[in-house]
Each structure stands twice: as structure tokens, then as C-alpha cells.
mmCIF file of C-alpha atoms in Angstrom:
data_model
loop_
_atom_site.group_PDB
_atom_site.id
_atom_site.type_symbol
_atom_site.label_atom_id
_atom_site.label_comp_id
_atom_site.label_asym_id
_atom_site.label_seq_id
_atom_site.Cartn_x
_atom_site.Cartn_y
_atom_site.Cartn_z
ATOM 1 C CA UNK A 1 428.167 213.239 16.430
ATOM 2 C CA UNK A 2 427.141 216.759 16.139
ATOM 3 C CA UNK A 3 425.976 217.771 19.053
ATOM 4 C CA UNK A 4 423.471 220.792 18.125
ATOM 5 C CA UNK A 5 421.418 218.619 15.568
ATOM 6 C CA UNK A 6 421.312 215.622 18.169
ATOM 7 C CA UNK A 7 419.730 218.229 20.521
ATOM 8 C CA UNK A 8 417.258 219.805 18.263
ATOM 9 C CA UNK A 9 416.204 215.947 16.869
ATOM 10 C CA UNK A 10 415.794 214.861 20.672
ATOM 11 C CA UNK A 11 414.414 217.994 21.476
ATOM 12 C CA UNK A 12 411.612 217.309 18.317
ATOM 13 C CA UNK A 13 410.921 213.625 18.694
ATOM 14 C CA UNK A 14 411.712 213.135 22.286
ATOM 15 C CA UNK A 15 409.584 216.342 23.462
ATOM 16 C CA UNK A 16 407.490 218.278 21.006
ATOM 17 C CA UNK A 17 406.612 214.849 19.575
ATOM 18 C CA UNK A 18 406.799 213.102 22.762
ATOM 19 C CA UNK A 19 405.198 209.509 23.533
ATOM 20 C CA UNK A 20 403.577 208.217 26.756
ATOM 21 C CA UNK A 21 405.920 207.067 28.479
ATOM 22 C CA UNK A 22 403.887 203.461 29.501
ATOM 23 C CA UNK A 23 400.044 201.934 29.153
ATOM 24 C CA UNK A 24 397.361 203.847 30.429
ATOM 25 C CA UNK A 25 398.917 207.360 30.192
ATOM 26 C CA UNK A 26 398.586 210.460 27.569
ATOM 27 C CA UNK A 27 400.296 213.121 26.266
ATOM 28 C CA UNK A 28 398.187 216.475 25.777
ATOM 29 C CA UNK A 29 399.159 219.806 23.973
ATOM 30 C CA UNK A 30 398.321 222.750 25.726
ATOM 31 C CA UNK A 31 399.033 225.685 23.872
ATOM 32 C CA UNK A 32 403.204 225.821 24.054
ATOM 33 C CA UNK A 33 403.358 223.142 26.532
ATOM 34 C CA UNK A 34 403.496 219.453 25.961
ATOM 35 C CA UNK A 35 402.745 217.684 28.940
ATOM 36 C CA UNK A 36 401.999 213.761 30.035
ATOM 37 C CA UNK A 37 399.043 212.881 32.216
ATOM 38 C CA UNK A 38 398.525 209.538 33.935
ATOM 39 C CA UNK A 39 397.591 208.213 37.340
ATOM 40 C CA UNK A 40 399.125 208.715 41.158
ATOM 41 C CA UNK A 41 401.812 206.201 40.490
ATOM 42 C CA UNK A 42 403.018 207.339 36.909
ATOM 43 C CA UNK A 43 405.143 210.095 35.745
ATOM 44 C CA UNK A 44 402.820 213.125 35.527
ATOM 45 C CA UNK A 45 404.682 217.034 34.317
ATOM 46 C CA UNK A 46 405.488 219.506 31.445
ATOM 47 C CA UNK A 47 407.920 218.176 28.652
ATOM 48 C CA UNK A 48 408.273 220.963 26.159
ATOM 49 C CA UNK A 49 407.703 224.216 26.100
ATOM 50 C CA UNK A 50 408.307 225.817 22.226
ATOM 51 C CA UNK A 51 409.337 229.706 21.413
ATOM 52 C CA UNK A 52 405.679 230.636 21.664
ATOM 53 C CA UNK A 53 406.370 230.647 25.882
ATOM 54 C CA UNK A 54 407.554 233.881 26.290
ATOM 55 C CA UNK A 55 408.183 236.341 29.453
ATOM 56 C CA UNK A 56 404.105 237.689 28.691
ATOM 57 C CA UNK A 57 402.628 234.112 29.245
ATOM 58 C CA UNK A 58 405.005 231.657 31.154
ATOM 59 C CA UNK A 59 403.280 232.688 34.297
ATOM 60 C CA UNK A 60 399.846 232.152 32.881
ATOM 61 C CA UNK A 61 401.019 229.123 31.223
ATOM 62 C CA UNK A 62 402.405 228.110 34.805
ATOM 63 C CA UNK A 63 399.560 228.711 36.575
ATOM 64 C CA UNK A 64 397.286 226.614 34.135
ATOM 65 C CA UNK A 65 399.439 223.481 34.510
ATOM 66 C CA UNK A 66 399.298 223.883 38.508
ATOM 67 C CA UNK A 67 395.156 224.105 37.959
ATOM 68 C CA UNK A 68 394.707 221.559 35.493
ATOM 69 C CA UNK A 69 396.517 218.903 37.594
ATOM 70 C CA UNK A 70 395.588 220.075 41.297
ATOM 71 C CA UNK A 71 391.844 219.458 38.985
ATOM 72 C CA UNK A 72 393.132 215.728 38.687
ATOM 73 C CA UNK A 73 393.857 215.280 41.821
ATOM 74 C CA UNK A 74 397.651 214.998 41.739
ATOM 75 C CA UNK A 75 399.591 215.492 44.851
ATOM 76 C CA UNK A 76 402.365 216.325 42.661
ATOM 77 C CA UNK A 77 403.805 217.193 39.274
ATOM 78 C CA UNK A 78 407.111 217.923 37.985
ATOM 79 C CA UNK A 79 408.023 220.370 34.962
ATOM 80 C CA UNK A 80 411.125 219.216 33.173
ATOM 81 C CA UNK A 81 413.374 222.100 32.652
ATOM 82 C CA UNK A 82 416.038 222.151 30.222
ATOM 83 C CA UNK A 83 418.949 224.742 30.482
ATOM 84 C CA UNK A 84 418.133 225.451 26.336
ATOM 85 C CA UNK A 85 414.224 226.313 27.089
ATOM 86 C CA UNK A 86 413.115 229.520 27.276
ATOM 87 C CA UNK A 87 412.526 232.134 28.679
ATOM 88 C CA UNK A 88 415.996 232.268 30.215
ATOM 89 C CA UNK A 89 414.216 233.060 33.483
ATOM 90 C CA UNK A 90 411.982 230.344 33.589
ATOM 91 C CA UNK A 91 413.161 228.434 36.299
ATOM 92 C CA UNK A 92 412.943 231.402 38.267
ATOM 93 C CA UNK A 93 409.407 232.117 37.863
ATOM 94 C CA UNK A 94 408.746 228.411 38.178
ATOM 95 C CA UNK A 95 410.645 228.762 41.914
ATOM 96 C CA UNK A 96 407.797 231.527 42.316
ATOM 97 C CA UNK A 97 404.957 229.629 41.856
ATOM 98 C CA UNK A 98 405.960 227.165 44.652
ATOM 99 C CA UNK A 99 407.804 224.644 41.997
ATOM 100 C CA UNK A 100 410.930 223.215 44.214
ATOM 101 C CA UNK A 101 413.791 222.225 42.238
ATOM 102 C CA UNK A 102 415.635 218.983 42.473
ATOM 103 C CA UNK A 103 419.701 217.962 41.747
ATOM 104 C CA UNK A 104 419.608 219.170 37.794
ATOM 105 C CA UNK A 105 421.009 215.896 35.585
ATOM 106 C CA UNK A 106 423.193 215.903 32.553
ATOM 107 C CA UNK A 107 421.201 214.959 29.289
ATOM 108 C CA UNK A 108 423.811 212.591 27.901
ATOM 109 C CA UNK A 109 423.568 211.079 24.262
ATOM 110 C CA UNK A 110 425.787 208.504 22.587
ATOM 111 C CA UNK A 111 425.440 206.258 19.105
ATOM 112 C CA UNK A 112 424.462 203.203 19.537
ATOM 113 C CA UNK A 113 427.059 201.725 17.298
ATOM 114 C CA UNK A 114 429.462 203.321 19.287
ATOM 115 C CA UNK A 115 428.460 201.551 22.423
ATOM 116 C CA UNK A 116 428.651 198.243 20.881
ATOM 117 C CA UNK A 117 431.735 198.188 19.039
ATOM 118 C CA UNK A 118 433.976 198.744 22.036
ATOM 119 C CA UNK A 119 435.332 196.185 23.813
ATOM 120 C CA UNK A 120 433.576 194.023 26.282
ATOM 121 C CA UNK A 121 432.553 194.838 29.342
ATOM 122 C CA UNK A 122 432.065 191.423 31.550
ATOM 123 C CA UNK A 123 430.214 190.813 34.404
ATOM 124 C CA UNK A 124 431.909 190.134 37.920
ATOM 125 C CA UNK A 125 432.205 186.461 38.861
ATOM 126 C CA UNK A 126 429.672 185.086 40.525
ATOM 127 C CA UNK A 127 427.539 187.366 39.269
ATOM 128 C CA UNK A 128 424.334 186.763 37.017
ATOM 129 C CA UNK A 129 422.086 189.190 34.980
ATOM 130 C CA UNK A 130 418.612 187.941 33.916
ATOM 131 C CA UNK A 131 415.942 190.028 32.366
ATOM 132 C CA UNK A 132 413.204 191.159 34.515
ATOM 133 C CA UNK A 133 409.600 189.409 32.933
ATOM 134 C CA UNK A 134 407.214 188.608 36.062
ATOM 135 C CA UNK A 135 406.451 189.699 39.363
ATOM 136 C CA UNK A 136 409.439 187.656 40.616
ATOM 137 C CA UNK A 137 411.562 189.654 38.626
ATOM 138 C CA UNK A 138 410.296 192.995 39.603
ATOM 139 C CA UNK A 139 410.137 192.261 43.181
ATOM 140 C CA UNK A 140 414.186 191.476 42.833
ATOM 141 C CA UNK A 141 414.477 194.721 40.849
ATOM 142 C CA UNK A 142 412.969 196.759 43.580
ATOM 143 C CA UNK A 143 414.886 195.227 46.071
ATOM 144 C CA UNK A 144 417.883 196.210 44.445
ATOM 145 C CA UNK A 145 416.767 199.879 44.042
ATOM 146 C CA UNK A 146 415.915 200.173 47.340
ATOM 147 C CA UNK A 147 419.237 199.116 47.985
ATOM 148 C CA UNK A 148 420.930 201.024 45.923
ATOM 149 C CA UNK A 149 419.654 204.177 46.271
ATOM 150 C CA UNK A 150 417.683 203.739 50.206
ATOM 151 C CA UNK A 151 414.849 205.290 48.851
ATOM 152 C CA UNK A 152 411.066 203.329 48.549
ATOM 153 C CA UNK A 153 410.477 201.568 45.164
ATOM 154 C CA UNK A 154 406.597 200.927 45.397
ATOM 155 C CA UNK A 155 406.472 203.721 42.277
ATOM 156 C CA UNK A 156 409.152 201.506 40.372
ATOM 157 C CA UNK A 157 406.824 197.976 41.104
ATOM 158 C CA UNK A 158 403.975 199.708 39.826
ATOM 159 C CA UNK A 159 405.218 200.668 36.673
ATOM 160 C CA UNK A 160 407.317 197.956 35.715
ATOM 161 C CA UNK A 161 404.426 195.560 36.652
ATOM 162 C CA UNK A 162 401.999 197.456 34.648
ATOM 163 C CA UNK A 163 404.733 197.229 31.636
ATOM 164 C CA UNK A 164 405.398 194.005 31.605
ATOM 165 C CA UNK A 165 401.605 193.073 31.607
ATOM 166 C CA UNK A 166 400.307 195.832 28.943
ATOM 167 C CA UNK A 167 403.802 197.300 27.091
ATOM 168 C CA UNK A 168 406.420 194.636 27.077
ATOM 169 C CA UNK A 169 407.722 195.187 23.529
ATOM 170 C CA UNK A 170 408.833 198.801 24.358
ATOM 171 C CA UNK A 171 410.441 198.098 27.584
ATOM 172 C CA UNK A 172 413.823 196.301 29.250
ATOM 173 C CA UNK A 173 414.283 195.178 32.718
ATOM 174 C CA UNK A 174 417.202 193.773 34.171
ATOM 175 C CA UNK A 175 418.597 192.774 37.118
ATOM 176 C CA UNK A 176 421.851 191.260 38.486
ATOM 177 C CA UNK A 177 421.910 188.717 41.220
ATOM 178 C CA UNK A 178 425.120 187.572 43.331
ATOM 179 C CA UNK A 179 424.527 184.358 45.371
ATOM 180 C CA UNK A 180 420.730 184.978 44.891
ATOM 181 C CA UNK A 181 420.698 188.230 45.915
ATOM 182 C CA UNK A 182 419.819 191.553 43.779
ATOM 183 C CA UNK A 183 422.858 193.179 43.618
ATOM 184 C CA UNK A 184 422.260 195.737 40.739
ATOM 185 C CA UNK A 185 419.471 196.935 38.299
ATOM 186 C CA UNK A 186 418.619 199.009 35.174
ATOM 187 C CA UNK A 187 415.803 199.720 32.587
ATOM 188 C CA UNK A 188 415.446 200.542 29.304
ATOM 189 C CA UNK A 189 412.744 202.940 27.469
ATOM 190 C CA UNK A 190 412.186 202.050 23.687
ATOM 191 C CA UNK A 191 410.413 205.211 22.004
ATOM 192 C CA UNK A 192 409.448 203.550 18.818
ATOM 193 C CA UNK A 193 410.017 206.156 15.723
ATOM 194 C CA UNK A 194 412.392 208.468 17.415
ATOM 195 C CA UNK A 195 415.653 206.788 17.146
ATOM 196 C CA UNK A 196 416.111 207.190 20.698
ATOM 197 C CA UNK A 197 416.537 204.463 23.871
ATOM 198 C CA UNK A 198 416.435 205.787 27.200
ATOM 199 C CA UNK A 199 418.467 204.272 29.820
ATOM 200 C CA UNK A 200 417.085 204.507 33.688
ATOM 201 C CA UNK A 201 417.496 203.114 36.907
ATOM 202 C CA UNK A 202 420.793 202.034 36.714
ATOM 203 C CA UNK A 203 422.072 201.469 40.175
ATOM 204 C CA UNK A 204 424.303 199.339 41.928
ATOM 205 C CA UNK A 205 424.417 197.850 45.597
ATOM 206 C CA UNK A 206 427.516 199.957 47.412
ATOM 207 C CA UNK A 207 429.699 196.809 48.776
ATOM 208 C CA UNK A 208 429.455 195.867 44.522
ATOM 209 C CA UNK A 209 430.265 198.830 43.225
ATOM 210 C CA UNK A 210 433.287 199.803 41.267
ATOM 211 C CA UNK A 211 433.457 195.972 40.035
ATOM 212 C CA UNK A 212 432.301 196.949 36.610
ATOM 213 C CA UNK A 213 428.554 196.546 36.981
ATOM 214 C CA UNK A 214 426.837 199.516 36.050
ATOM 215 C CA UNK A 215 429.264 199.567 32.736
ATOM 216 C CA UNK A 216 428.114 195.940 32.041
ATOM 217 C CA UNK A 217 424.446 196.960 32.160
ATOM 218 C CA UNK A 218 424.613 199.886 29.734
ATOM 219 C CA UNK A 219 426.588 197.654 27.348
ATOM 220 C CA UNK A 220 424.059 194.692 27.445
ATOM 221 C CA UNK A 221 421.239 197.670 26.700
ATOM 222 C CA UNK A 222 422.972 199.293 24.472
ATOM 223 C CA UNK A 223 423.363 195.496 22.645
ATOM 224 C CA UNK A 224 419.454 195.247 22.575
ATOM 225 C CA UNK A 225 418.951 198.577 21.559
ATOM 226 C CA UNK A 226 421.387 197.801 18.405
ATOM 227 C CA UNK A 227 419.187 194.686 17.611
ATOM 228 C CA UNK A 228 415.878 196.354 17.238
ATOM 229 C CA UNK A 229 417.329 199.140 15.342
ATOM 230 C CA UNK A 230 417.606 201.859 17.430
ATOM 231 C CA UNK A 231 420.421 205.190 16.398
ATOM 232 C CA UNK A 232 421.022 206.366 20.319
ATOM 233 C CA UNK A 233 421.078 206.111 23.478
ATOM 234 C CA UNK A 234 419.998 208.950 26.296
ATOM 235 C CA UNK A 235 420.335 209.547 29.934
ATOM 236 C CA UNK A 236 419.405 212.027 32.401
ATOM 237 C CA UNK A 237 422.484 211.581 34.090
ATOM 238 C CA UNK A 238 422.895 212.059 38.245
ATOM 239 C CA UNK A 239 426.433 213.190 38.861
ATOM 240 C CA UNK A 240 427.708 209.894 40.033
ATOM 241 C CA UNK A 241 426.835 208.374 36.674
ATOM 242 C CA UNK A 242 427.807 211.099 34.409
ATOM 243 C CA UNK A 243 431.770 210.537 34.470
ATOM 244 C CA UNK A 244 430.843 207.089 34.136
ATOM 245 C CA UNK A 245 428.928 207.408 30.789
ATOM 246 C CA UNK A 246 431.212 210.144 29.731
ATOM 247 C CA UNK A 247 434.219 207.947 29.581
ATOM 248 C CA UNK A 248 431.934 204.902 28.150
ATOM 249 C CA UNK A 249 431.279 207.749 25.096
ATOM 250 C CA UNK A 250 428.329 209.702 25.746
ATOM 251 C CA UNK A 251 428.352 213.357 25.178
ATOM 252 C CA UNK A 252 426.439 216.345 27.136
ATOM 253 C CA UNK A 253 423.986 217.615 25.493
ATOM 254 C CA UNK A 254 422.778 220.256 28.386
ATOM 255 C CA UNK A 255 421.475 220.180 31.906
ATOM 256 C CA UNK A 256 417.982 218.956 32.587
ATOM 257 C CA UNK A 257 416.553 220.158 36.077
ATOM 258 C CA UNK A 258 413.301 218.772 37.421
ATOM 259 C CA UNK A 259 411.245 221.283 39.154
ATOM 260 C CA UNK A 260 408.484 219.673 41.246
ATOM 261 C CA UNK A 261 405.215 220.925 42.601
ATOM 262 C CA UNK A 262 403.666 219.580 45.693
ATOM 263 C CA UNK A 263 399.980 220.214 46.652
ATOM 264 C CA UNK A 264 400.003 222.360 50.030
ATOM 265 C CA UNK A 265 398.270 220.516 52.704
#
């Protein structure tokens, strides 16, 4: 895989070109920026920025995306940062206009093909994993987030309920149950034309992990993703997962770091 025309493909079909990322939100072009626009409970911030964002405007540019979704009413928005964007100082001036940076993530990429033809990776005993398809389902999946990661997943219900009812062909949700109870979970973003799958979510209940879990659940996506004919697979990977993927084949492709902006008040 060659890693520089990976990253400017993702970087044109996954950004520039980007899709709404679930029912009911849009992607808008404002001048150099691409940015997605939904409601509270969706994933609302800059995607892209192209060469035209230089030192002269990123601060006007900046304070335009602050206006235009303060305008909406958003508590919040994050801009996506990628250590390849420019200006080289733009995280900087981002920190300046009251944007508050969280852990940056590895963009990881690996070939489908690759995933699936290495050798299996089983599930624990005792342990079941059933696709996520009704409320049932999601409640399950949240409960295993919440779990996981002991942080609130009323975001998470929202969106995977409001996939499953308007989006379902673009979308996978699993979880994994031990003895009835959600044990570990994982999604799946399908960005029709791009090439690309995203993998999310992927977490694992601490007394289960290191059993083989979270490898199990990237295989079984990356088997799905193979079916319907997708090239590769991405993550914006934490630092727990990224050794993890990396040995499983996945290659960095940069450093993503999402700089959030909260509404004073």
C-alpha cells in the first residue's frame, strides 16, 4: 500500500468530497472549508480545509465557522485537524479562538483483502456477537459503551436509532453478549463511492479484555466490508487501539486531532 496516494485519495473522497455522515444531516462548502451540519445530537465541525486556507484568512475563516454555528444554536462544534493541513500553525490559531483540543488519534488505513485473508480470529467461549437492528439492540450497545469507556451513550442511542430507522444499508452495528450481558461493541460507517469503511466504537468491557474481542470485531467488519465491495478500512485510532490495529495490518497515515469549541455560558 502506498501510503502517500492512500492519504491524498482519503483526503479527496473522505474530506473534500465528504458525505453526511447519517439521515437528516448536510455537508456545506464554505469557501476552503468543508464542513457537516446536523442537529444537537449529531456530529457537527470542519472536515477539510484545501491550500486556499492560508496564514491571511484562517482566522477569518475561523471566526466564520464559530458564527455560523453559534447562529444554529450549537453548544458545540469540533474542527477536525489533521497534522498534513495547513497552515502549519493552524492548530495554534484554532487554540486562540477558544477551540480546546482533545487526545489527537492515529488515522490508520489497511486493505480490506488484507484483513480477510489472515487467519481467524474467534470469539471467546461463551461469548456471542449479534448484529445490532432494533431498539433492543441499541440499548445493549449502549450499555456496553458505557461500560467500556464510563462515559454517557445517549449521543450513541440517538444516532444508531436514527440509522437503523432511516440509513440501514450504509451502517453496521454489533454487539457481543456473555451470559446475556453486553460485553463488547463496534460500528461500521459505509461511505458508498469512496472505497472507504470506517470502523468506530470499538470497545470492550475491562474484566473481557485481552481475550481477543476487539480483534474479532474488526475481522467480522472487515468480512462485511469485503462482501459489499469495499477497498479499505479506516480508523481514527485512540492510543489503546492503535498497537492493536497496527499489528492486525493497518498503517499510519498521520495524526488527526479534534479541536472542539464550546459556547461560553
Amino acid at each position: 500500500m502506498r501510503t502517500d496516494e492512500v492519504r491524498d485519495l482519503y483526503d479527496r473522497t473522505m474530506r473534500e468530497h465528504a458525505c453526511a455522515e447519517g439521515p437528516g444531516v448536510g455537508v456545506e462548502r464554505a469557501g476552503p472549508l468543508v464542513r457537516q451540519v446536523g442537529g444537537p445530537d449529531d456530529w457537527n465541525g470542519v472536515v477539510w480545509s484545501d491550500q486556499a486556507l492560508d496564514t491571511a484568512g484562517a482566522d477569518a475563516a475561523i471566526r466564520a465557522q464559530i458564527e455560523h454555528y453559534t447562529a444554529l444554536g450549537h453548544e458545540e462544534f469540533e474542527w477536525k485537524l489533521y497534522s498534513h493541513d495547513r497552515p502549519a500553525d493552524l492548530g495554534d490559531r484554532l487554540r486562540a479562538a477558544g477551540f480546546v483540543p482533545d487526545p489527537p488519534e492515529t488515522l490508520l488505513v489497511a486493505p480490506v483483502e488484507a484483513l480477510t485473508s489472515r487467519p481467524g480470529a474467534g470469539l471467546p467461549d461463551g461469548v456471542v456477537l449479534r448484529p445490532v437492528t432494533d431498539a433492543a439492540g441499541v440499548e445493549l450497545m449502549a450499555l456496553a459503551h458505557e461500560r467500556a469507556f464510563g462515559t454517557d451513550a445517549g449521543r450513541l442511542r440517538h444516532q444508531v436509532l436514527a440509522r437503523l430507522e432511516r440509513a440501514p444499508d450504509d451502517f453496521v452495528a454489533l454487539v457481543a453478549t456473555a451470559g446475556g450481558e453486553p460485553v463488547s461493541s463496534a460500528r461500521m460507517e459505509l461511505y458508498p463511492g469512496t472505497g472507504f469503511a470506517g470502523l468506530w466504537g470499538g470497545g470492550t468491557v475491562a474484566e473481557w479484555r485481552g481475550r481477543g474481542l476487539y480483534r474479532a470485531l474488526v475481522a467480522h467488519r472487515a468480512t462485511v466490508a469485503a462482501e459489499r465491495g469495499y477497498r479499505y478500512l479506516q480508523v481514527d485510532a485512540s492510543d489503546m487501539s492503535a498497537p492493536i490495529l497496527a499489528r492486525l495490518g493497518f498503517t499510519a497515515l498521520g495524526t488527526t486531532t479534534p479541536y472542539v469549541y464550546r459556547r461560553a455560558g
